Coordinates of C-alpha atoms in Angstrom, one line a residue:
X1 CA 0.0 0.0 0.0
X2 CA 2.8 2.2 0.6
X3 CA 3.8 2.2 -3.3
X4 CA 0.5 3.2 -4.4
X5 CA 0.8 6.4 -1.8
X6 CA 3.4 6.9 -3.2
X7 CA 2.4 6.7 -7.1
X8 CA -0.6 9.0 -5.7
X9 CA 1.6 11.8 -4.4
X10 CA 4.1 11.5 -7.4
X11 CA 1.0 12.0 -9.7
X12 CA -0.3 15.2 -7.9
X13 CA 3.0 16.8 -8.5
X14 CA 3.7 15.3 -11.5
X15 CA 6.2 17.3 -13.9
X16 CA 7.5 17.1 -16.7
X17 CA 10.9 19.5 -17.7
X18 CA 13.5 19.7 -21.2
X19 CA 15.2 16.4 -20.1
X20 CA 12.0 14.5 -19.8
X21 CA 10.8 15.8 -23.3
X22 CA 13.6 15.2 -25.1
X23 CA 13.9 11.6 -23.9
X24 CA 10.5 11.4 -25.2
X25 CA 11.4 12.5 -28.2
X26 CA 15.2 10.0 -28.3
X27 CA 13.3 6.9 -28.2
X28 CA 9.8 8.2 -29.9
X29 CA 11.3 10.2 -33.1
X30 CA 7.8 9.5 -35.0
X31 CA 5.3 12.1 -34.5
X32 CA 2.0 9.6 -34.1
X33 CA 3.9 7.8 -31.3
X34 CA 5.3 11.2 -29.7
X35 CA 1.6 12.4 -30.2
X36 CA 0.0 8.8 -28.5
X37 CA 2.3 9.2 -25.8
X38 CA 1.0 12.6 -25.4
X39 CA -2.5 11.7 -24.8
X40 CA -1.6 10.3 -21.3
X41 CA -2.7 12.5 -18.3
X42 CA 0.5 14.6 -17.4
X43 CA 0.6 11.8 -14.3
X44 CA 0.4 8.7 -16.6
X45 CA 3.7 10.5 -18.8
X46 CA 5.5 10.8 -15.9
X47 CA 5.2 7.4 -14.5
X48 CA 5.6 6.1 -18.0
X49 CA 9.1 8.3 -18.3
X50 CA 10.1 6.5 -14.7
X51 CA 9.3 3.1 -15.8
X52 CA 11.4 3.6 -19.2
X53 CA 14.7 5.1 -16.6
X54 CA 14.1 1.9 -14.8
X55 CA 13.7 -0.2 -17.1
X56 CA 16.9 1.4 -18.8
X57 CA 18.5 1.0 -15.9
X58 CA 18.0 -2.8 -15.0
X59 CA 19.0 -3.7 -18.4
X60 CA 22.2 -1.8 -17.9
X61 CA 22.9 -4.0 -14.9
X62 CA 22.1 -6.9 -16.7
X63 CA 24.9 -8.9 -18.1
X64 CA 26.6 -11.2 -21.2
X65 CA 23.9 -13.3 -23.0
X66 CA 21.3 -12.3 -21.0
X67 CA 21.5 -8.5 -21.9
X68 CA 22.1 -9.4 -25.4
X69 CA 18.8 -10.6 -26.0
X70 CA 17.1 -7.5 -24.9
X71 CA 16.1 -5.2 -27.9
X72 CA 16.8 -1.3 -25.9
X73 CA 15.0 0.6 -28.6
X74 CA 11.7 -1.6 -28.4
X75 CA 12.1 -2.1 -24.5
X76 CA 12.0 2.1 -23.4
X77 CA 9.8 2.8 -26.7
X78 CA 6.8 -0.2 -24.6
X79 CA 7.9 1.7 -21.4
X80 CA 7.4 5.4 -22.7
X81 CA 3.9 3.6 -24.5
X82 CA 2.7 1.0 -22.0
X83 CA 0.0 3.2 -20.8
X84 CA -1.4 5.2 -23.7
X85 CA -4.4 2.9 -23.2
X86 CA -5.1 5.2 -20.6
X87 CA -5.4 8.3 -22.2
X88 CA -6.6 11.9 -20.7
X89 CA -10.2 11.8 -19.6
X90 CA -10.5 7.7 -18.8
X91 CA -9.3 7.8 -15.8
X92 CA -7.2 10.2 -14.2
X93 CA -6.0 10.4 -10.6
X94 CA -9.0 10.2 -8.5
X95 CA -10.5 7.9 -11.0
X96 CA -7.5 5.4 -10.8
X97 CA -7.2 6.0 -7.1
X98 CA -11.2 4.7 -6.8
X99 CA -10.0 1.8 -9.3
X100 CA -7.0 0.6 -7.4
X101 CA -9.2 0.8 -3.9
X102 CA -12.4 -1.0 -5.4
X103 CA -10.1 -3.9 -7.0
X104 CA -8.3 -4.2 -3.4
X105 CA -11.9 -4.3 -1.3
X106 CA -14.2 -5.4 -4.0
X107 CA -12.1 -7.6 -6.5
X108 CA -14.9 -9.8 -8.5
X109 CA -17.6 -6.8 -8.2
X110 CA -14.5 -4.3 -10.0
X111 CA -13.8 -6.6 -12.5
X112 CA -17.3 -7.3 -13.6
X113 CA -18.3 -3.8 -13.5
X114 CA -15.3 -3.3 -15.8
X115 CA -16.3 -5.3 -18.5
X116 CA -19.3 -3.2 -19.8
X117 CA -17.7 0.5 -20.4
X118 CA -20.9 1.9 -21.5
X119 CA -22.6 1.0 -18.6
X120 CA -22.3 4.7 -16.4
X121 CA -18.6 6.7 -15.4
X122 CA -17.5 4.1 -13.1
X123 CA -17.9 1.1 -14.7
X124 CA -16.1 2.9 -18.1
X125 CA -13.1 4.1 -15.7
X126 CA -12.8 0.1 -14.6
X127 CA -12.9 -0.6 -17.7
X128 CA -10.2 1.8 -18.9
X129 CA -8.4 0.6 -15.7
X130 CA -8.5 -3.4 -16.4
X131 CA -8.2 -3.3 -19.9
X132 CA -5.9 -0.2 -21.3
X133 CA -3.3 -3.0 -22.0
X134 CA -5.5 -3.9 -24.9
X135 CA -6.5 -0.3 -25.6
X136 CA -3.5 0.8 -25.8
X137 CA -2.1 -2.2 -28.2
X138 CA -5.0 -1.5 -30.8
X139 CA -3.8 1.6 -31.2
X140 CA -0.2 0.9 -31.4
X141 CA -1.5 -1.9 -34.3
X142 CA -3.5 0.9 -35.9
X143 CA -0.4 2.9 -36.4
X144 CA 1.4 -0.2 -37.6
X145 CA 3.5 -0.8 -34.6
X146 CA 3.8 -4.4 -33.9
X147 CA 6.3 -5.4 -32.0
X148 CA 5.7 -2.4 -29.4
X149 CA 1.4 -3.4 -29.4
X150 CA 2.6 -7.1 -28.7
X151 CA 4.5 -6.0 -25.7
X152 CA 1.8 -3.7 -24.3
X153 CA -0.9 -6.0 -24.5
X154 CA 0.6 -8.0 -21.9
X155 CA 2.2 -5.9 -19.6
X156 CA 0.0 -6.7 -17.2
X157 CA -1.0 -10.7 -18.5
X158 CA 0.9 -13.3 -16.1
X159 CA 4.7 -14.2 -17.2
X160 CA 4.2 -17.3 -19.7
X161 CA 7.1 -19.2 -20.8
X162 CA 7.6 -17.3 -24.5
X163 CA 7.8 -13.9 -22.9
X164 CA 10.1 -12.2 -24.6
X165 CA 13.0 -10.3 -22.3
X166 CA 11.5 -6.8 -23.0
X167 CA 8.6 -7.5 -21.8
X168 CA 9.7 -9.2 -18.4
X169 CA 12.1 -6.6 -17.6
X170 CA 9.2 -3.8 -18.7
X171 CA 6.8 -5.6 -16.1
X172 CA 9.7 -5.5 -13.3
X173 CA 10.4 -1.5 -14.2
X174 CA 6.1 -0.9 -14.1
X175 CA 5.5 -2.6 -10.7
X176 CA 8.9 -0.4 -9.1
X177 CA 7.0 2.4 -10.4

């Protein structure tokens, strides 16, 4: 409970400066992915710009084989992108904040209110919640980006045996952030 007070806090003083834009703009040079990633709530960019530093940074203390096998461009372009299912408007801060608390207390009651989005603002914000790992890979597959919508699709599915290392070490840098 003590990360998500601390996500909360980071997202009400979430800022973004120069550094933080042009890092965007290093691994995101194409304008319809600088433009998707800009879609996130301010708080969404700025935990998606921490997950790609930590994600950057657990591949740099990886080592031989291992680190060889991880593709650095596609791994920080899912972790600047892994959220843009989430964009401005479906969800936001309080709206996660009721998400995360309802899934704790109420698990089976969240999740089946989250599978009909047109059914009232709560049940689309669970829905935006549960499923922006899909939403956000349709539109990475609408732009032609396959390799990135593969990854974000299941950042949050559980670890199967063909998991490619990008996405393992993009799950690890999501749940320190």
């Amino acid at each position: 409970m003590i990360r998500r007070i601390r996500q909360f806090l980071r997202a009400i003083f979430a800022r973004l400066d120069g550094a933080d834009h042009r890092y965007v703009a290093r691994w995101l040079p194409e304008a319809e992915l600088q433009q998707l990633f800009y879609t996130m709530a301010l708080p969404d960019q700025c935990h998606a710009l921490r997950t790609a530093h930590t994600a950057e940074k657990l591949l740099d203390e990886m080592a031989g084989e291992e680190k060889e096998r991880v593709a650095r461009r596609l791994l920080l372009r899912c972790a600047l992108l892994h959220d843009v299912g989430r964009a401005k408007g479906t969800l936001g801060t309080m709206g996660k904040t009721a998400a995360v608390l309802l899934h704790r207390f109420f698990p089976q009651w969240a999740k089946a209110r989250g599978k009909a989005p047109a059914d009232g603002r709560l049940s689309a914000m669970l829905h935006v919640y549960f499923h922006h790992p899909r939403i956000g890979a349709a539109h990475l597959w609408q732009l032609g980006y396959e390799a990135e919508a593969a990854v974000v699709a299941r950042h949050h599915a559980p670890p199967a045996p063909k998991d490619p290392a990008e996405l393992d070490l993009l799950r690890r840098a999501d749940a320190l952030n």
